[in-house]
């Protein structure tokens, strides 16, 4: 990121990894992607990510999965 700069970094991600797995950032972009896939005979599978903030706990994610220490 430091080498490419923020603008080029974002463009690179969207052209590669992001573009492979994300259908769009807006409803209309996702709809256009779904329509393009349908026209190629593919059925799009959409999944809405749900993320929670784990905060600054030293336990982090493991603490949430394992439960509180007793």
Coordinates of C-alpha atoms in Angstrom, one line a residue:
X1 CA 0.0 0.0 0.0
X2 CA 2.8 2.4 0.8
X3 CA 4.5 1.7 -2.5
X4 CA 1.4 2.0 -4.7
X5 CA -0.4 4.7 -2.8
X6 CA -4.0 4.6 -1.6
X7 CA -5.7 5.3 -5.0
X8 CA -3.8 2.7 -7.0
X9 CA -4.0 0.2 -4.2
X10 CA -7.8 0.4 -4.2
X11 CA -7.9 0.1 -8.0
X12 CA -5.7 -3.0 -7.8
X13 CA -7.8 -4.6 -5.2
X14 CA -11.0 -4.0 -7.1
X15 CA -9.5 -5.4 -10.3
X16 CA -8.3 -8.6 -8.6
X17 CA -9.5 -10.0 -5.3
X18 CA -12.4 -7.6 -4.6
X19 CA -13.7 -7.9 -8.1
X20 CA -13.7 -11.7 -7.9
X21 CA -15.8 -11.9 -4.7
X22 CA -17.8 -8.7 -4.4
X23 CA -20.7 -8.0 -6.7
X24 CA -20.8 -4.3 -6.1
X25 CA -20.9 -1.5 -3.6
X26 CA -24.5 -0.3 -4.3
X27 CA -27.8 -2.0 -4.9
X28 CA -27.7 -1.1 -8.6
X29 CA -24.1 -2.5 -9.1
X30 CA -25.1 -5.8 -7.4
X31 CA -28.2 -6.0 -9.6
X32 CA -26.2 -5.4 -12.7
X33 CA -23.7 -8.1 -11.7
X34 CA -26.5 -10.5 -11.0
X35 CA -28.1 -9.8 -14.3
X36 CA -24.8 -10.3 -16.1
X37 CA -24.3 -13.7 -14.4
X38 CA -27.9 -14.8 -15.2
X39 CA -27.3 -13.9 -18.9
X40 CA -24.3 -16.3 -18.9
X41 CA -26.5 -19.1 -17.5
X42 CA -25.2 -18.7 -13.9
X43 CA -27.3 -18.4 -10.8
X44 CA -25.8 -15.8 -8.4
X45 CA -25.6 -16.6 -4.8
X46 CA -25.6 -13.5 -2.6
X47 CA -24.4 -13.4 1.0
X48 CA -24.7 -10.3 3.2
X49 CA -21.7 -10.1 5.6
X50 CA -22.6 -9.4 9.2
X51 CA -19.7 -8.3 11.2
X52 CA -19.5 -7.4 14.9
X53 CA -17.0 -5.2 16.6
X54 CA -14.9 -7.4 19.0
X55 CA -13.5 -4.3 20.6
X56 CA -10.1 -3.9 22.1
X57 CA -10.3 -6.9 24.4
X58 CA -7.1 -8.8 25.0
X59 CA -9.0 -12.0 24.4
X60 CA -10.2 -10.7 21.0
X61 CA -12.2 -13.1 18.9
X62 CA -11.1 -16.2 20.9
X63 CA -12.8 -14.8 23.9
X64 CA -16.1 -14.5 22.1
X65 CA -15.9 -18.0 20.7
X66 CA -14.8 -19.7 23.9
X67 CA -16.9 -17.7 26.2
X68 CA -15.8 -15.8 29.3
X69 CA -13.1 -17.2 31.4
X70 CA -14.3 -18.6 34.8

